[in-house]
């Protein structure tokens, strides 16, 4: 680490949101003309760390040094004055205006009526021609492709004389071609002396255009090294987890029996996302983990199995009966427990009360005129069983915190015996005690014979609890392996799309009854 | 249900404010017209509720308004904003009349149910048409119901100017008078008719089903979070068709009742803006079915009192429409974020 040439130095930066420690004493150096990848899963704290640098939030503790001098960055305005710029995932362009108008609107010290100032415009135009030659200054922003809009957004930041540029997940919205273009721009900027931070969870970004990589996990930098000195597999492994924790929870392997759930040759499409030919079988009492880097079709797969997205091909068969298939109404009511990601949006009606939301899990089983007193009692039981706070059945669900909402949803989905449980990050954002309670509830159902599909980005959890782990990459299952025989390294390889050991797949195929 | 109680309280305090402002605006309007405001306001109230006859005429006007208000409030349960009351009213009158013309002179016990069914089916079709466009290809229901209004009004015009025109009636574009069996029974020697009873029963039934039943909960749920509602196994397109269809059927009943009792035949000018009055009532009531009943009577009173304004103050009868417009504007202003007001 070269502290003398550091443009930016972050010392012991910490930030806590409620019970979540988003950043826990992070140290980071950014050198002049260097591109640093900030790599980590969702919620690892990468964006928070950079927002501390950009002045969006004040840090709880720690120091920021620029060119060796300690500074206080208490607002984005202050950050910009210090030469720090940030390109967010949400663009702030005005679609109805032209590229030129958008750029001049944001030009420092130049209000819109001075947008025609020849001197300022020629500097901006020169930058536009260098960095985005194919964008015509008179095109409306609404007519530009996403990648081009991002280029304009980046030029806006550079116009503010930013020499330290933060890109927040810039490739998450780009096509592969646009991403390549962006990588080129990043290298171009670094060569002209800019310092760049590239926030991402994609390995290809790291490999393509960055000099150094800092891996974040649970609010800490767990690895920092030169990209040339590491490998994709090593990075994935670091990103996904540290050591196994022992918490005494055990779930027995299922006794080999006939299959209960068969996801047969599943294909589906939603908004440009695809899953193709997924074929998995689960025995009663089996937990199948679905591992994969976020954005490889996990959410589409879960929604498709929950009957929320029409299948283009394939069937979900439970106990020999087709319950989800193309051109049919899903027959999963009462059989399937679904804990989706982002439950606040995907699992509850926020302006309705806890009682109604708790009753949703068995909506079809309600009487024509439901007995609300009985429903309230059930809700109170659920609240007690899962320690939902505040314990008020009449409260609008939107008032609950994320963790309590998660507990309510899990409690609702597991209130009756299920045949199949699909759980997406069921313990995300929960403290250890609450997570424990949710694991217990899940495993109780599994012990009673339910099949569980567990979608996670946390390999530790999957390796510890799942019986088998399937890896999803680019919408397809690239491998299935017994959890006991799995190791982080081979899983990491599969997760990045490579097939390192055909032997282990063959082995698994043989084991897969 | 604390949240629900808060909304009720909130919206009724808004209602009280609206009523106060409206009274003041009425007084101001009369004053600007050079009248004794308080005296004329009193005449107006008496003209609507002063005696048995006035009250009966108020109820006559209130009946189609009540039907049309229900036709707005039910779709609003699903977050849909229908302004199609008039179109459904006209189309229901058209299909109800078709039943009468096809069957001819039958006894009332046979004719009336068939006539009402025919009208309800027509109104339902007109409402469900907009519903289907919404459910299948996401056409905005407010626009489609608005435009369907014109089509229905013109269809009735076409029918009474053309194929159904009573030739013995010289220049007047109307069907021949309905046979005696096709006239809805009236009460107490007034023009208050069976339609009022049907409308009140419909309001009570809708209240019970919408607020207590699983179906009503499903509507609330779909409005709150459609994705979650669908996940719970509730069929969104079907429910769009249902609420638009049932609403349309009720407005259709209003149409045939007007033609049967008030006009005695089908002719143009069937609705004195009942659809839009109904929209206003539904909205004033915060889409609450029971509250719609008294508000429809008040709105009927406002329309009926136009006669007394004419009589006592020589103000044009369109004054009632102006006052209704003022009321609407006041409620809009008080309601502020009006999408929020659509929440029952």
PDB file of C-alpha atoms in Angstrom, chain A residues 292-413:
ATOM      1  CA  UNK A 292     -25.343 -17.381  -7.753  1.00  0.00           C
ATOM      2  CA  UNK A 293     -24.185 -13.861  -8.163  1.00  0.00           C
ATOM      3  CA  UNK A 294     -27.132 -11.508  -7.919  1.00  0.00           C
ATOM      4  CA  UNK A 295     -28.856 -10.776 -11.215  1.00  0.00           C
ATOM      5  CA  UNK A 296     -28.391 -14.206 -12.774  1.00  0.00           C
ATOM      6  CA  UNK A 297     -32.092 -15.082 -12.818  1.00  0.00           C
ATOM      7  CA  UNK A 298     -32.709 -15.988  -9.174  1.00  0.00           C
ATOM      8  CA  UNK A 299     -35.606 -13.623  -8.729  1.00  0.00           C
ATOM      9  CA  UNK A 300     -37.244 -14.559 -11.972  1.00  0.00           C
ATOM     10  CA  UNK A 301     -36.879 -18.229 -11.069  1.00  0.00           C
ATOM     11  CA  UNK A 302     -38.469 -17.721  -7.649  1.00  0.00           C
ATOM     12  CA  UNK A 303     -41.335 -15.647  -9.029  1.00  0.00           C
ATOM     13  CA  UNK A 304     -41.917 -18.156 -11.805  1.00  0.00           C
ATOM     14  CA  UNK A 305     -42.159 -21.032  -9.320  1.00  0.00           C
ATOM     15  CA  UNK A 306     -44.550 -18.958  -7.196  1.00  0.00           C
ATOM     16  CA  UNK A 307     -46.804 -18.637 -10.227  1.00  0.00           C
ATOM     17  CA  UNK A 308     -46.260 -14.892 -10.572  1.00  0.00           C
ATOM     18  CA  UNK A 309     -44.582 -15.024 -13.967  1.00  0.00           C
ATOM     19  CA  UNK A 310     -45.995 -17.141 -16.792  1.00  0.00           C
ATOM     20  CA  UNK A 311     -43.719 -19.993 -17.830  1.00  0.00           C
ATOM     21  CA  UNK A 312     -42.788 -20.184 -21.491  1.00  0.00           C
ATOM     22  CA  UNK A 313     -41.943 -23.829 -21.022  1.00  0.00           C
ATOM     23  CA  UNK A 314     -41.868 -26.448 -18.321  1.00  0.00           C
ATOM     24  CA  UNK A 315     -43.922 -27.407 -15.291  1.00  0.00           C
ATOM     25  CA  UNK A 316     -43.769 -27.333 -11.538  1.00  0.00           C
ATOM     26  CA  UNK A 317     -44.969 -30.708 -10.334  1.00  0.00           C
ATOM     27  CA  UNK A 318     -45.766 -31.341  -6.687  1.00  0.00           C
ATOM     28  CA  UNK A 319     -46.740 -34.878  -5.621  1.00  0.00           C
ATOM     29  CA  UNK A 320     -47.312 -35.808  -9.241  1.00  0.00           C
ATOM     30  CA  UNK A 321     -49.667 -32.937  -9.896  1.00  0.00           C
ATOM     31  CA  UNK A 322     -48.857 -30.073 -12.253  1.00  0.00           C
ATOM     32  CA  UNK A 323     -49.404 -26.910 -10.218  1.00  0.00           C
ATOM     33  CA  UNK A 324     -47.670 -24.302 -12.358  1.00  0.00           C
ATOM     34  CA  UNK A 325     -47.321 -24.497 -16.095  1.00  0.00           C
ATOM     35  CA  UNK A 326     -47.730 -22.502 -19.283  1.00  0.00           C
ATOM     36  CA  UNK A 327     -51.266 -21.329 -20.016  1.00  0.00           C
ATOM     37  CA  UNK A 328     -52.769 -22.431 -16.731  1.00  0.00           C
ATOM     38  CA  UNK A 329     -53.814 -20.691 -13.550  1.00  0.00           C
ATOM     39  CA  UNK A 330     -51.297 -21.603 -10.833  1.00  0.00           C
ATOM     40  CA  UNK A 331     -52.769 -24.096  -8.357  1.00  0.00           C
ATOM     41  CA  UNK A 332     -50.366 -23.358  -5.555  1.00  0.00           C
ATOM     42  CA  UNK A 333     -52.647 -21.729  -2.986  1.00  0.00           C
ATOM     43  CA  UNK A 334     -51.991 -23.351   0.376  1.00  0.00           C
ATOM     44  CA  UNK A 335     -49.226 -25.598  -0.924  1.00  0.00           C
ATOM     45  CA  UNK A 336     -46.479 -23.068  -1.432  1.00  0.00           C
ATOM     46  CA  UNK A 337     -44.861 -20.741   1.057  1.00  0.00           C
ATOM     47  CA  UNK A 338     -43.072 -17.892  -0.695  1.00  0.00           C
ATOM     48  CA  UNK A 339     -40.735 -15.469   1.016  1.00  0.00           C
ATOM     49  CA  UNK A 340     -39.767 -13.094  -1.777  1.00  0.00           C
ATOM     50  CA  UNK A 341     -36.918 -10.629  -1.814  1.00  0.00           C
ATOM     51  CA  UNK A 342     -37.869  -7.101  -0.724  1.00  0.00           C
ATOM     52  CA  UNK A 343     -40.960  -8.233   1.188  1.00  0.00           C
ATOM     53  CA  UNK A 344     -42.068  -4.634   1.806  1.00  0.00           C
ATOM     54  CA  UNK A 345     -42.859  -4.370  -1.894  1.00  0.00           C
ATOM     55  CA  UNK A 346     -43.413  -7.964  -2.912  1.00  0.00           C
ATOM     56  CA  UNK A 347     -45.136  -9.620   0.027  1.00  0.00           C
ATOM     57  CA  UNK A 348     -47.417  -7.175   1.819  1.00  0.00           C
ATOM     58  CA  UNK A 349     -49.954  -4.442   1.173  1.00  0.00           C
ATOM     59  CA  UNK A 350     -48.275  -1.630   3.085  1.00  0.00           C
ATOM     60  CA  UNK A 351     -51.327   0.504   3.852  1.00  0.00           C
ATOM     61  CA  UNK A 352     -53.377  -2.408   5.203  1.00  0.00           C
ATOM     62  CA  UNK A 353     -53.073  -3.693   8.738  1.00  0.00           C
ATOM     63  CA  UNK A 354     -51.164  -6.645  10.138  1.00  0.00           C
ATOM     64  CA  UNK A 355     -54.293  -8.751  10.500  1.00  0.00           C
ATOM     65  CA  UNK A 356     -55.225  -8.519   6.831  1.00  0.00           C
ATOM     66  CA  UNK A 357     -51.650  -9.037   5.722  1.00  0.00           C
ATOM     67  CA  UNK A 358     -51.276 -12.049   7.972  1.00  0.00           C
ATOM     68  CA  UNK A 359     -54.478 -13.521   6.526  1.00  0.00           C
ATOM     69  CA  UNK A 360     -53.154 -13.272   2.967  1.00  0.00           C
ATOM     70  CA  UNK A 361     -51.227 -16.506   3.223  1.00  0.00           C
ATOM     71  CA  UNK A 362     -54.541 -18.353   3.296  1.00  0.00           C
ATOM     72  CA  UNK A 363     -56.688 -15.886   1.402  1.00  0.00           C
ATOM     73  CA  UNK A 364     -58.380 -18.546  -0.696  1.00  0.00           C
ATOM     74  CA  UNK A 365     -59.300 -20.473   2.433  1.00  0.00           C
ATOM     75  CA  UNK A 366     -61.070 -17.557   4.088  1.00  0.00           C
ATOM     76  CA  UNK A 367     -64.840 -17.721   4.432  1.00  0.00           C
ATOM     77  CA  UNK A 368     -66.926 -15.497   2.184  1.00  0.00           C
ATOM     78  CA  UNK A 369     -67.420 -13.317   5.236  1.00  0.00           C
ATOM     79  CA  UNK A 370     -64.201 -13.828   7.216  1.00  0.00           C
ATOM     80  CA  UNK A 371     -64.349 -13.896  10.983  1.00  0.00           C
ATOM     81  CA  UNK A 372     -62.067 -10.954  11.732  1.00  0.00           C
ATOM     82  CA  UNK A 373     -61.995 -11.596  15.473  1.00  0.00           C
ATOM     83  CA  UNK A 374     -60.554 -15.024  14.808  1.00  0.00           C
ATOM     84  CA  UNK A 375     -58.117 -13.585  12.286  1.00  0.00           C
ATOM     85  CA  UNK A 376     -56.966 -11.023  14.837  1.00  0.00           C
ATOM     86  CA  UNK A 377     -56.310 -13.804  17.337  1.00  0.00           C
ATOM     87  CA  UNK A 378     -54.304 -15.747  14.786  1.00  0.00           C
ATOM     88  CA  UNK A 379     -52.328 -12.599  14.042  1.00  0.00           C
ATOM     89  CA  UNK A 380     -51.625 -12.063  17.706  1.00  0.00           C
ATOM     90  CA  UNK A 381     -50.335 -15.627  17.972  1.00  0.00           C
ATOM     91  CA  UNK A 382     -48.115 -15.056  14.959  1.00  0.00           C
ATOM     92  CA  UNK A 383     -46.846 -11.791  16.428  1.00  0.00           C
ATOM     93  CA  UNK A 384     -45.937 -13.559  19.664  1.00  0.00           C
ATOM     94  CA  UNK A 385     -44.383 -16.565  17.974  1.00  0.00           C
ATOM     95  CA  UNK A 386     -42.066 -14.410  15.868  1.00  0.00           C
ATOM     96  CA  UNK A 387     -41.681 -11.509  18.257  1.00  0.00           C
ATOM     97  CA  UNK A 388     -42.929  -8.891  15.812  1.00  0.00           C
ATOM     98  CA  UNK A 389     -42.535  -5.363  17.216  1.00  0.00           C
ATOM     99  CA  UNK A 390     -44.695  -3.379  17.834  1.00  0.00           C
ATOM    100  CA  UNK A 391     -47.227  -6.130  18.629  1.00  0.00           C
ATOM    101  CA  UNK A 392     -50.283  -4.310  17.279  1.00  0.00           C
ATOM    102  CA  UNK A 393     -52.510  -6.295  14.886  1.00  0.00           C
ATOM    103  CA  UNK A 394     -54.245  -3.082  13.777  1.00  0.00           C
ATOM    104  CA  UNK A 395     -51.064  -1.327  12.720  1.00  0.00           C
ATOM    105  CA  UNK A 396     -50.499  -0.661   9.016  1.00  0.00           C
ATOM    106  CA  UNK A 397     -47.777  -3.028   7.863  1.00  0.00           C
ATOM    107  CA  UNK A 398     -45.875  -0.196   6.223  1.00  0.00           C
ATOM    108  CA  UNK A 399     -45.085   1.080   9.727  1.00  0.00           C
ATOM    109  CA  UNK A 400     -43.007  -1.980  10.594  1.00  0.00           C
ATOM    110  CA  UNK A 401     -39.252  -1.958  10.309  1.00  0.00           C
ATOM    111  CA  UNK A 402     -37.667  -4.175   7.688  1.00  0.00           C
ATOM    112  CA  UNK A 403     -36.720  -6.918  10.120  1.00  0.00           C
ATOM    113  CA  UNK A 404     -40.141  -7.061  11.769  1.00  0.00           C
ATOM    114  CA  UNK A 405     -41.805  -7.086   8.388  1.00  0.00           C
ATOM    115  CA  UNK A 406     -39.599 -10.001   7.397  1.00  0.00           C
ATOM    116  CA  UNK A 407     -40.625 -11.859  10.547  1.00  0.00           C
ATOM    117  CA  UNK A 408     -44.295 -11.249   9.840  1.00  0.00           C
ATOM    118  CA  UNK A 409     -43.977 -12.508   6.270  1.00  0.00           C
ATOM    119  CA  UNK A 410     -42.050 -15.608   7.285  1.00  0.00           C
ATOM    120  CA  UNK A 411     -44.567 -16.279  10.035  1.00  0.00           C
ATOM    121  CA  UNK A 412     -47.440 -15.922   7.609  1.00  0.00           C
ATOM    122  CA  UNK A 413     -45.920 -18.096   4.907  1.00  0.00           C
TER     123      UNK A 413
END
